[in-house]
XYZ file of C-alpha atoms in Angstrom:
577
model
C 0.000 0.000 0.000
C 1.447 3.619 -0.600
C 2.034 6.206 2.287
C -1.896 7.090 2.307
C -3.022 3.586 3.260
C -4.093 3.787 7.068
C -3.257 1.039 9.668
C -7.023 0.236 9.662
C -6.758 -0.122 5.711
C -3.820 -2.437 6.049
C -5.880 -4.782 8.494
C -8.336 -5.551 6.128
C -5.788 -6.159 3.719
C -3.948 -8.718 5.553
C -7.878 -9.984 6.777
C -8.484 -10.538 3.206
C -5.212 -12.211 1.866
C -6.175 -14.298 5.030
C -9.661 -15.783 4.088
C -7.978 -16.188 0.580
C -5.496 -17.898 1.272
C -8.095 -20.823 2.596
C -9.501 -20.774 -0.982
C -7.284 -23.522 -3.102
C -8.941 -21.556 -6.062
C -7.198 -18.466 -4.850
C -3.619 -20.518 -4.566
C -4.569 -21.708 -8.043
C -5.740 -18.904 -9.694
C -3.213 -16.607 -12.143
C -2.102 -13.232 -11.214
C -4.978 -11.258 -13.073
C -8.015 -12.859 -11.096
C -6.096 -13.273 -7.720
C -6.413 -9.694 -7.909
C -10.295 -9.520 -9.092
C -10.879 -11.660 -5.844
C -9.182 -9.565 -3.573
C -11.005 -6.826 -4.874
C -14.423 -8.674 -4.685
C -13.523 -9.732 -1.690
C -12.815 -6.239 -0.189
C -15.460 -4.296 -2.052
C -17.942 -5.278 0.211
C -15.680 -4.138 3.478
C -13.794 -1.496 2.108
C -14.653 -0.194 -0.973
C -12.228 2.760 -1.477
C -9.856 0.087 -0.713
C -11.118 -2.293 -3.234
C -10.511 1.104 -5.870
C -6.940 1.949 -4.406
C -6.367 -2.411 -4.967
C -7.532 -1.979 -9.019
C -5.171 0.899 -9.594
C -1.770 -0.703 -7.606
C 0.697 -2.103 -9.253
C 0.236 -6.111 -10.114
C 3.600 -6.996 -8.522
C 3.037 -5.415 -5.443
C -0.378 -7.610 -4.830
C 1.716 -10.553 -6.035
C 4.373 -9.839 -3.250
C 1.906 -10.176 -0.708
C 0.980 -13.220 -2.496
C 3.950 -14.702 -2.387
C 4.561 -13.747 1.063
C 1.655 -16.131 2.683
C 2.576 -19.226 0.377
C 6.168 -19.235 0.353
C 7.101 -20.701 3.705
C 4.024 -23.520 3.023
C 5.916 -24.452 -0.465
C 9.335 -24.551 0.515
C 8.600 -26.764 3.609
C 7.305 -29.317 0.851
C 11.059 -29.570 -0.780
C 12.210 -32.111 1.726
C 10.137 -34.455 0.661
C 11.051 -34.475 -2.803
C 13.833 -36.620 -4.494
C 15.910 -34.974 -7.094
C 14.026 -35.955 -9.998
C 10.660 -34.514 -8.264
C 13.025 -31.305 -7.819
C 14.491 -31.429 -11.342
C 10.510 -31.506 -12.880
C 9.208 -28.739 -10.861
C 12.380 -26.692 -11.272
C 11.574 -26.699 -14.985
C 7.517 -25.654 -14.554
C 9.371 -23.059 -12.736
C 11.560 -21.777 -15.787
C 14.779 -23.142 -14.010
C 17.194 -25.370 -16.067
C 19.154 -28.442 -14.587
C 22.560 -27.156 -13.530
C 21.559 -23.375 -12.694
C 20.989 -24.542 -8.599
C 23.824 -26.173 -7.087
C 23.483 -29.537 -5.408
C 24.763 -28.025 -2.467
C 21.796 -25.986 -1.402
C 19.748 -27.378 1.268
C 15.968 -28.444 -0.084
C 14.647 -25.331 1.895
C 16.837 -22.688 -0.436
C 16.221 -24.729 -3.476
C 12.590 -24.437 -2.920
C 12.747 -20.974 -2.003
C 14.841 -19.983 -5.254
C 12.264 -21.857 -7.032
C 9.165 -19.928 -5.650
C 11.041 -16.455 -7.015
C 11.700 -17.951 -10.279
C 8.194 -19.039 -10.789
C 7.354 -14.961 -9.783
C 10.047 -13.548 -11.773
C 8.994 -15.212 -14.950
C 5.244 -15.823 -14.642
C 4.517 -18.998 -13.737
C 3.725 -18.786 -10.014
C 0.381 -20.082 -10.828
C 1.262 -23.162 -12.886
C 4.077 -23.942 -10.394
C 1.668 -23.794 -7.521
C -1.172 -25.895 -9.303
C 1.702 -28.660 -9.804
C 2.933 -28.509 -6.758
C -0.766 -29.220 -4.762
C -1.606 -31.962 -7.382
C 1.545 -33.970 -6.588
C 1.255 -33.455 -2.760
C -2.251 -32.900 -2.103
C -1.248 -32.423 1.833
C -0.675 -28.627 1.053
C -4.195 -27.974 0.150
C -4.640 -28.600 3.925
C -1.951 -26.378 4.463
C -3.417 -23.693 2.414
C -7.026 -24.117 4.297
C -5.759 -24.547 7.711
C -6.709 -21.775 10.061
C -5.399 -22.434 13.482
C -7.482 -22.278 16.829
C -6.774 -19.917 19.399
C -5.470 -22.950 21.457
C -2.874 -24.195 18.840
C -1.272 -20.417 18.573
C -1.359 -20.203 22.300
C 0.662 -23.756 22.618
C 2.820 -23.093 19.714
C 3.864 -19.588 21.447
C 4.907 -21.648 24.889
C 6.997 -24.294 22.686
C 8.816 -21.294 20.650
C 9.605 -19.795 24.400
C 10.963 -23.351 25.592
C 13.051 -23.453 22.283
C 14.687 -19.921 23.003
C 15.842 -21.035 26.593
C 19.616 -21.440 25.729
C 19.703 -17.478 24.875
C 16.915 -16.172 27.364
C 19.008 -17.753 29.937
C 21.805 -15.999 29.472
C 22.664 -13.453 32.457
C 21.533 -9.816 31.518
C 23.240 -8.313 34.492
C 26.783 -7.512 35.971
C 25.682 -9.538 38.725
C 23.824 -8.675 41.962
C 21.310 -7.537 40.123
C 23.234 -4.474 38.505
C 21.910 -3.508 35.265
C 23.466 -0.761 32.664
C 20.887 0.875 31.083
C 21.419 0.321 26.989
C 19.876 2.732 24.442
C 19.691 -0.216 21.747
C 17.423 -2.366 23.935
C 14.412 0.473 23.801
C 15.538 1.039 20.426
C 14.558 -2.260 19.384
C 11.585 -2.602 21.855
C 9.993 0.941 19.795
C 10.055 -1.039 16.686
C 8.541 -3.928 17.628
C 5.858 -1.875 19.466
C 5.609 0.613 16.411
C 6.529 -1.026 13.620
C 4.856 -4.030 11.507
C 7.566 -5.889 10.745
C 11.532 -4.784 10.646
C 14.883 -6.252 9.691
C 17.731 -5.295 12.873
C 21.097 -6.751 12.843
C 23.412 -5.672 16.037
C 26.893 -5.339 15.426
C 29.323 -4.837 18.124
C 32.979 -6.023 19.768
C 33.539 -8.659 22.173
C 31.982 -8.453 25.157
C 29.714 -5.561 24.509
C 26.831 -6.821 25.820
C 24.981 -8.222 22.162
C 24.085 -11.598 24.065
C 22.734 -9.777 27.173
C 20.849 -7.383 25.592
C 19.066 -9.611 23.320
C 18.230 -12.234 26.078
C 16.689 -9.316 27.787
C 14.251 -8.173 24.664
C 13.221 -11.699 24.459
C 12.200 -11.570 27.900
C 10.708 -8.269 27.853
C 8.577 -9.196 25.039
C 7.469 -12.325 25.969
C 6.603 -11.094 29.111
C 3.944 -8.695 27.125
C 2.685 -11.410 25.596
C 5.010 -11.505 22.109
C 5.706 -14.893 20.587
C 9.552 -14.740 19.872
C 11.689 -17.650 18.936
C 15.373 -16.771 19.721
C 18.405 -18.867 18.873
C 21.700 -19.074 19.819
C 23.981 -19.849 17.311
C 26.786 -21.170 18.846
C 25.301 -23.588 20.616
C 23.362 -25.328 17.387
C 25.282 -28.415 16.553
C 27.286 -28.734 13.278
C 25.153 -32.299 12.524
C 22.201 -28.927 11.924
C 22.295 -28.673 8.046
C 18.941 -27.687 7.187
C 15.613 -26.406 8.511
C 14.103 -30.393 9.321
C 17.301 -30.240 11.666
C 16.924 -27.089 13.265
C 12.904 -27.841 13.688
C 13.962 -31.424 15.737
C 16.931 -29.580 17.752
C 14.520 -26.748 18.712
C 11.912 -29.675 19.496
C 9.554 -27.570 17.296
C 5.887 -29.321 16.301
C 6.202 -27.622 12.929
C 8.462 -26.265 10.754
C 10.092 -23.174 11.489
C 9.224 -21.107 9.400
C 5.386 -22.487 9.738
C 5.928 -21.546 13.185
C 6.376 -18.000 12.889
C 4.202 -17.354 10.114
C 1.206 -18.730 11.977
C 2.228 -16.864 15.524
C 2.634 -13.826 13.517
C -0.800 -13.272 11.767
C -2.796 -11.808 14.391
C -0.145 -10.069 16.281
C 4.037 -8.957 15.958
C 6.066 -11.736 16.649
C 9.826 -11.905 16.857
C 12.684 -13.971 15.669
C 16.011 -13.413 17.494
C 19.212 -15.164 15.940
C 22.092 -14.334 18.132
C 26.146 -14.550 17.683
C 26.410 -15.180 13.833
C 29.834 -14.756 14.416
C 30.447 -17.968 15.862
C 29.728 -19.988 12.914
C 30.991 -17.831 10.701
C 34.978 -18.793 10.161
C 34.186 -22.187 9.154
C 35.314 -24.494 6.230
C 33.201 -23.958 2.825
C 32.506 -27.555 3.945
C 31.255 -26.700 7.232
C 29.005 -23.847 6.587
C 25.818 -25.799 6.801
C 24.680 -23.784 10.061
C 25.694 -19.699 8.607
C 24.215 -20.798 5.268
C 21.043 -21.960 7.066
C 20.633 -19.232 9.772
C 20.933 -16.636 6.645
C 18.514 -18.166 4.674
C 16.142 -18.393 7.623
C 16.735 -15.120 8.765
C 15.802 -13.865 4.833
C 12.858 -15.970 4.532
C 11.388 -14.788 8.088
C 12.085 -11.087 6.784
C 9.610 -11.042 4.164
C 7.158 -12.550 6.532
C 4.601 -9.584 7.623
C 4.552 -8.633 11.195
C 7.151 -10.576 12.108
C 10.282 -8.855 13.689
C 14.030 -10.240 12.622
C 16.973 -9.548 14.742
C 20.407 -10.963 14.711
C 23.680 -9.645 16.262
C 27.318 -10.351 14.697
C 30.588 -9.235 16.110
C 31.989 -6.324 14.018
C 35.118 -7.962 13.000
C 33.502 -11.550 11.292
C 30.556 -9.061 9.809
C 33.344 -6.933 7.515
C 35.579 -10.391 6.711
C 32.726 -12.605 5.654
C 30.741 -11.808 2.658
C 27.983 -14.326 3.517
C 27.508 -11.686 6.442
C 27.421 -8.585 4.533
C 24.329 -10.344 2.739
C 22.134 -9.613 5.360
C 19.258 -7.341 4.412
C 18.548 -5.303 7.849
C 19.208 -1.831 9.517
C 22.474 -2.034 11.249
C 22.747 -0.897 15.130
C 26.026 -0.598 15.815
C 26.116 -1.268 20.088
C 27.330 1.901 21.500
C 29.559 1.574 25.026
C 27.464 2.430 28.188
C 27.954 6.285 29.344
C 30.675 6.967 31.571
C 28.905 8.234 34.399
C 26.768 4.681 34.524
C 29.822 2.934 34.519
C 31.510 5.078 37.524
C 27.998 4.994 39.323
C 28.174 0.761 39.468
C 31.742 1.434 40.173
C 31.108 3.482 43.300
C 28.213 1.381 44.674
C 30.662 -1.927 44.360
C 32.993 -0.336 46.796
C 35.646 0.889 44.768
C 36.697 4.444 46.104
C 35.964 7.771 43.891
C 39.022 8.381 42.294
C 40.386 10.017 39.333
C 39.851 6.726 36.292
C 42.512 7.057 33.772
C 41.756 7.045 29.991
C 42.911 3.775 29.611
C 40.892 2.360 32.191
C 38.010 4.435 31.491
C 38.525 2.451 27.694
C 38.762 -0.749 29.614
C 35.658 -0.744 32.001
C 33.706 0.503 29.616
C 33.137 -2.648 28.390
C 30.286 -4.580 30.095
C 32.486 -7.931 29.906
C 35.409 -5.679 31.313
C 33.522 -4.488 33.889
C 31.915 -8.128 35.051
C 35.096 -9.898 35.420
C 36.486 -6.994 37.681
C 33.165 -7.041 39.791
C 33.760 -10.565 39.930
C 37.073 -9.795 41.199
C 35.806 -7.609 44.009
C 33.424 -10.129 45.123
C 36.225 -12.016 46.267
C 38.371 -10.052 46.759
C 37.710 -6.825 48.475
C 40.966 -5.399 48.137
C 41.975 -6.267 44.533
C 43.111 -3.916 42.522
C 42.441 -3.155 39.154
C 44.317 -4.538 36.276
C 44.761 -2.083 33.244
C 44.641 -4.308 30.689
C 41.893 -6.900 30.268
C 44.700 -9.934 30.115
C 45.416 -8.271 33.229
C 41.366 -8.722 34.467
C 41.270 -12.454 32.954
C 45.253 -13.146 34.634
C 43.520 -12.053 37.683
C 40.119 -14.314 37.695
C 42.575 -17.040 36.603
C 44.608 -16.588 40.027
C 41.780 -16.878 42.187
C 39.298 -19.248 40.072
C 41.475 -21.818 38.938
C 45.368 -21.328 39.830
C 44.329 -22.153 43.649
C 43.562 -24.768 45.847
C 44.649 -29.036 45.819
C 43.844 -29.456 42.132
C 45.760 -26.973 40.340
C 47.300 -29.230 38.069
C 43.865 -31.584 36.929
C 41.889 -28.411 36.555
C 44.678 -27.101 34.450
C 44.446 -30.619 32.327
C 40.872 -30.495 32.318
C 41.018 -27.325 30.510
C 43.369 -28.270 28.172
C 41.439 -31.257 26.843
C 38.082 -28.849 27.020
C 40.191 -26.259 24.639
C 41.305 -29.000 22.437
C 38.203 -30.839 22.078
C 36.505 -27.427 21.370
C 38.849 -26.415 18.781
C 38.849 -30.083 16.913
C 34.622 -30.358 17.048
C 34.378 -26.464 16.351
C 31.744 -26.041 18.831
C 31.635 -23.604 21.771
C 29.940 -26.728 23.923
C 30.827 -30.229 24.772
C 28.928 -33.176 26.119
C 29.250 -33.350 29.441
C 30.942 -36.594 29.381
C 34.240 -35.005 28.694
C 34.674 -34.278 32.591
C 33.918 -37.649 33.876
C 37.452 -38.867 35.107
C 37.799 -34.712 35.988
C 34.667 -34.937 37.919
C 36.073 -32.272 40.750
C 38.469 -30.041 38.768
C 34.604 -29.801 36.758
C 32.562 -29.094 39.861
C 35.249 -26.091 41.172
C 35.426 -24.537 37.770
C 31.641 -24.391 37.759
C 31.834 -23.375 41.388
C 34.136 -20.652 40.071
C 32.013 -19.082 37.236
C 34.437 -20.276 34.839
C 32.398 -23.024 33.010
C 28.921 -23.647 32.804
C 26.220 -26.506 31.851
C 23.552 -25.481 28.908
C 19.700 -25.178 29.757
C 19.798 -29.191 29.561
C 22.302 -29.798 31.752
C 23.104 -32.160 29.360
C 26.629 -29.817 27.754
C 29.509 -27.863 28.858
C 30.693 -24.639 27.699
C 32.602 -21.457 29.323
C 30.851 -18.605 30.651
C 32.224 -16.270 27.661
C 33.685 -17.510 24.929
C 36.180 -14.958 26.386
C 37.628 -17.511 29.276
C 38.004 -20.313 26.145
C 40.342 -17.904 24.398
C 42.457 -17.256 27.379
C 42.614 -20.953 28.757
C 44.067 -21.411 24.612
C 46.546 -18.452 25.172
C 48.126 -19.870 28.532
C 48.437 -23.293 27.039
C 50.604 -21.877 24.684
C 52.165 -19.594 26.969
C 53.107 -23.161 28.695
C 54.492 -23.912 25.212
C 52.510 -27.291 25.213
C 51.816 -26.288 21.895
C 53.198 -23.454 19.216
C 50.593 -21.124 17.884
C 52.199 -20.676 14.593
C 51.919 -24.060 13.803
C 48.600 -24.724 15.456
C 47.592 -21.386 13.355
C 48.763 -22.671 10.004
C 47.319 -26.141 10.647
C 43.765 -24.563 11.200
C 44.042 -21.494 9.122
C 40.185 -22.003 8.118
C 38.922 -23.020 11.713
C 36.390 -21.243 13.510
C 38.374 -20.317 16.680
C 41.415 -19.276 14.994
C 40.755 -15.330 14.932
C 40.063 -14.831 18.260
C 42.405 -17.489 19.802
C 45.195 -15.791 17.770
C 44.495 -12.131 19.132
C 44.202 -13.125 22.362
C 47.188 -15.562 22.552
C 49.304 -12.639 20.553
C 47.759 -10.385 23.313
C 48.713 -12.664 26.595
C 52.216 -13.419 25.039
C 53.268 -9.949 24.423
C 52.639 -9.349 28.091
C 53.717 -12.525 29.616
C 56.215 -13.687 27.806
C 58.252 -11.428 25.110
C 60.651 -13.629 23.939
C 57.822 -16.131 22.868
C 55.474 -13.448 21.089
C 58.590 -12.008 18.918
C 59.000 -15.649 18.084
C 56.052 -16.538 17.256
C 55.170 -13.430 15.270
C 58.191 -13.823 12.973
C 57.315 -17.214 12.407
C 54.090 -16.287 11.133
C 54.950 -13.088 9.419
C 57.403 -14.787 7.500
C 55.102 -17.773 6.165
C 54.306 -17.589 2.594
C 51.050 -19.786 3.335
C 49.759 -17.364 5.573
C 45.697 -17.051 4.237
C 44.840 -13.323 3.492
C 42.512 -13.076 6.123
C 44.630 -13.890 8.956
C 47.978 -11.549 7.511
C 45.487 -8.582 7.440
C 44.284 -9.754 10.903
C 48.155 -9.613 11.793
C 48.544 -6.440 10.329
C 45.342 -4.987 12.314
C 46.801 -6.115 15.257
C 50.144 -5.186 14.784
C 48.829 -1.520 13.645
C 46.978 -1.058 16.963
C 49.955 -1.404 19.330
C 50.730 1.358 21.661
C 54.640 0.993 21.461
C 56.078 -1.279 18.795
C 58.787 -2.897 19.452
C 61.667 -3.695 17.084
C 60.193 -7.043 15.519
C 56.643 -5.143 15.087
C 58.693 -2.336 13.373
C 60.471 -4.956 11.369
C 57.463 -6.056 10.087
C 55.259 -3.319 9.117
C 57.575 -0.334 8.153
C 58.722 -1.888 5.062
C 55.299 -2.151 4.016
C 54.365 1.279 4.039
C 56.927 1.152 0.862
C 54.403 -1.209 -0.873
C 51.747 -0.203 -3.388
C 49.343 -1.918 -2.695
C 49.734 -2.527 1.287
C 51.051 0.415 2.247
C 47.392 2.225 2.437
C 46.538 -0.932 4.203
C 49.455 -1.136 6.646
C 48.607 3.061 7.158
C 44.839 2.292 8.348
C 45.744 -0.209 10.991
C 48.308 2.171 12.538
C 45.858 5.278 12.412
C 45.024 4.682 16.395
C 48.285 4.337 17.524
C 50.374 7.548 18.470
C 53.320 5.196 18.864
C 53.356 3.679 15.293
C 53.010 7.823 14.156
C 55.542 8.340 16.436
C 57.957 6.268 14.295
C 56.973 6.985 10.932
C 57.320 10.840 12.036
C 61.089 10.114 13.289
């Protein structure tokens, strides 16, 4: 509808594509006298509407069209065996070769739906499709009962427990207040259907704050399905997967197009990022979250929002694919930070720049209230290998079983970093029963909602348990980096273990680095991540200065090499000289 239709105008649109869409005749019916039954249908209800319907554009009746039926079709692919695929693909104007084998049925039935738009056959596609498989008729007719929404909103809430259970606060109850989170709570309440994807760093609070709008809104009655991405198994590689992990009764998509006709509903799809430096062999879950998350955007009133870390969202194109408004999360104010600070006991003092940079980072901030908690007299660390070094000392570096908690978390790491999941069945700690129990005790690891997996409380502790190990030198990260150069924990395990050597243990880092730098198989991805992190150092020393100055020479780098330094009054300090 243009800019003139009112919201009451709209609801006895979507109340007419409704009752139409129980009409098989309607389904079956070409563009031309879909359109002539809308506007019969209407005329009687509405009849300015029913004029304003005659003189829109064809397509954009066709797009609502399309928007009720899609999710019904596509479900259907699964079903099929290739040579059912290969005949309807044709009907839809699609020759054999132009989808690739790899796609999951879901996609392939979804590209096939805009085909069949795009070149005019939507109708005779459809007509085929509910001759063969006579089951979607019922699809097409079924209206649910009040009870059946009602029961399908309480299993979408018991599917969205591994993200709703997520802590929101700093602990003790401390909250910061977070612009974003009534930013995205106006558009649900105002809006009738939007696209949001957050984008922030590590530890900035994306998981909280999304946990918290799915409470919020379900609390007010919303259905919202939220899923955490990092905790969906890599045996997930299509939508009949994700439906029996999520213990769903329908299909997903079903799911939200049904909770979503009478009232908003929401789909959250948090920390994209960590299945998003996988294998082109392994990309099963991104490839499926992105197609879900585009299907459930065209459905109307239904809310999308996901949340990437910045980094993964520029380096992987899959990400940038994403058709949403970006809200990039914005640190909490100063004066909220120093406000938690003073009622935690920490004195009123004057908070250096760098620390002020540090703690205003609700991750930061946690671990160093967690600190406190045990420590009333701690002091604070300026760095945040510094914070972690510090939670490491009291949760885990203490007590009669140092050295099997230390072994425990070793075989955790590894077993993490060779499954490429953030959680591990719980079996792994059976002969580590105790070293288990006082980590947990500790707020270092934690079980999932079904008690049934282990995981750390950030993904923040796994990087730094990686980073001592090789501080310990029980492994060397150049090689374990060129080994895995495509693996999903390699990025952050190599900033952080780059971070905690440089500190720690000098002689090590300028090893390492140099190893690394000078490797001719180094992937692209990981030298620029080198050269980012290299660039951002406060005061290079003499191997980092061996390394990028001669760059800045290049052609084609030296622009590069000049961006990742543009923070660092050290690096200018240099090139000046």
């Amino acid at each position: 509808m243009d800019d003139k239709s009112t919201e009451e105008a709209r609801r006895e649109l979507r109340d007419a594509l409704d009752a139409l869409r129980a009409d098989v005749h309607f389904a079956q019916a070409d563009l031309k006298d879909q359109i002539a039954m809308l506007v019969e249908h209407i005329k009687g209800i509405n009849s300015d509407l029913a004029e304003r319907i005659e003189r829109l554009n064809p397509v954009t009746i066709e797009n609502l069209i399309v928007q009720y039926i899609k999710p019904i079709i596509v479900n259907v692919f699964p079903k099929m065996n290739e040579e059912e695929i290969r005949l309807i693909s044709g009907i839809a104007g699609i020759l054999p070769g132009e989808i690739s084998i790899k796609e999951t049925p879901e996609r392939i039935g979804s590209i096939l739906v805009d085909a069949a738009v795009n070149k005019g056959r939507l109708s005779e596609f459809v007509r085929k499709l509910t001759e063969d498989y006579p089951f979607l008729l019922e699809q097409f007719n079924e209206e649910p009962s009040a009870s059946t929404i009602k029961d399908l909103k309480a299993k979408l809430t018991e599917a969205s427990q591994s993200l709703l259970k997520w802590p929101t606060t700093l602990g003790n109850e401390i909250w910061l207040h977070r612009r974003e989170l009534d930013l995205l709570e106006e558009r649900v309440r105002n809006a009738e259907g939007t696209a949001s994807l957050i984008l922030g760093k590590p530890g900035s609070g994306k998981s909280a704050i999304l946990a918290l709008l799915g409470l919020r809104l379900i609390d007010k009655g919303v259905p919202v399905l939220a899923i955490k991405a990092d905790m969906l198994p890599r045996s997930i590689k299509d939508l009949e997967d994700l439906q029996a992990h999520l213990r769903l009764p329908l299909p997903v998509i079903q799911c939200l197009t049904i909770v979503s006709r009478s009232e908003p509903a929401v789909l959250i799809v948090d920390q994209l990022d960590a299945i998003s430096e996988v294998v082109d062999g392994n990309s099963e879950r991104l490839n499926l979250l992105l197609d879900l998350i585009q299907t459930a955007s065209k459905i109307n009133g239904l809310h999308v929002v996901s949340s990437c870390r910045w980094f993964e969202y520029k380096h992987d194109i899959r990400l940038t694919t994403i058709e949403a408004e970006k809200v990039s999360l914005e640190p909490p104010s100063w004066e909220d930070v120093k406000k938690v600070l003073k009622e935690s006991g920490f004195p009123e003092k004057h908070w250096s720049d760098e620390l002020r940079k540090l703690l205003s980072v609700p991750l930061h901030l946690k671990i160093l209230l967690d600190i406190k908690s045990r420590d009333p007299d701690a002091k604070v660390p300026l760095t945040l290998q510094g914070l972690l070094e510090n939670i490491w000392q009291q949760r885990v570096i203490v007590g009669e079983t140092v050295s099997e908690k230390l072994t425990f978390l070793d075989i955790l790491c590894k077993r993490m970093s060779e499954d490429e999941e953030l959680w591990v069945p719980r079996s792994v700690a059976d002969d580590y029963a105790s070293a288990f129990n006082e980590l947990q005790q500790g707020n270092i690891l934690q079980l999932d909602p079904s008690g049934l997996k282990i995981g750390f409380v950030h993904q923040t502790y796994f990087d730094f348990a990686r980073a001592r190990a090789f501080a310990r030198d029980r492994e060397k990260l150049s090689e374990y980096v060129i080994q895995r150069q495509d693996g999903l924990f390699i990025r952050p395990v190599l900033l952080t273990t780059l971070d905690y050597l440089r500190g720690a243990s000098p002689a090590i880092y300028e090893k390492e680095v140099k190893s690394l730098w000078n490797n001719q198989g180094l992937r692209p991805h990981l030298r620029s991540l080198l050269i980012d992190y290299l660039g951002n150092v406060e005061k290079p020393n003499d191997t980092e200065i061996s390394c990028l100055l001669p760059m800045l020479k290049e052609k084609e780098q030296g622009y590069r090499v000049l961006l990742a330094m543009a923070g660092s009054p050290g690096w200018f300090s240099i090139i000046k000289d």
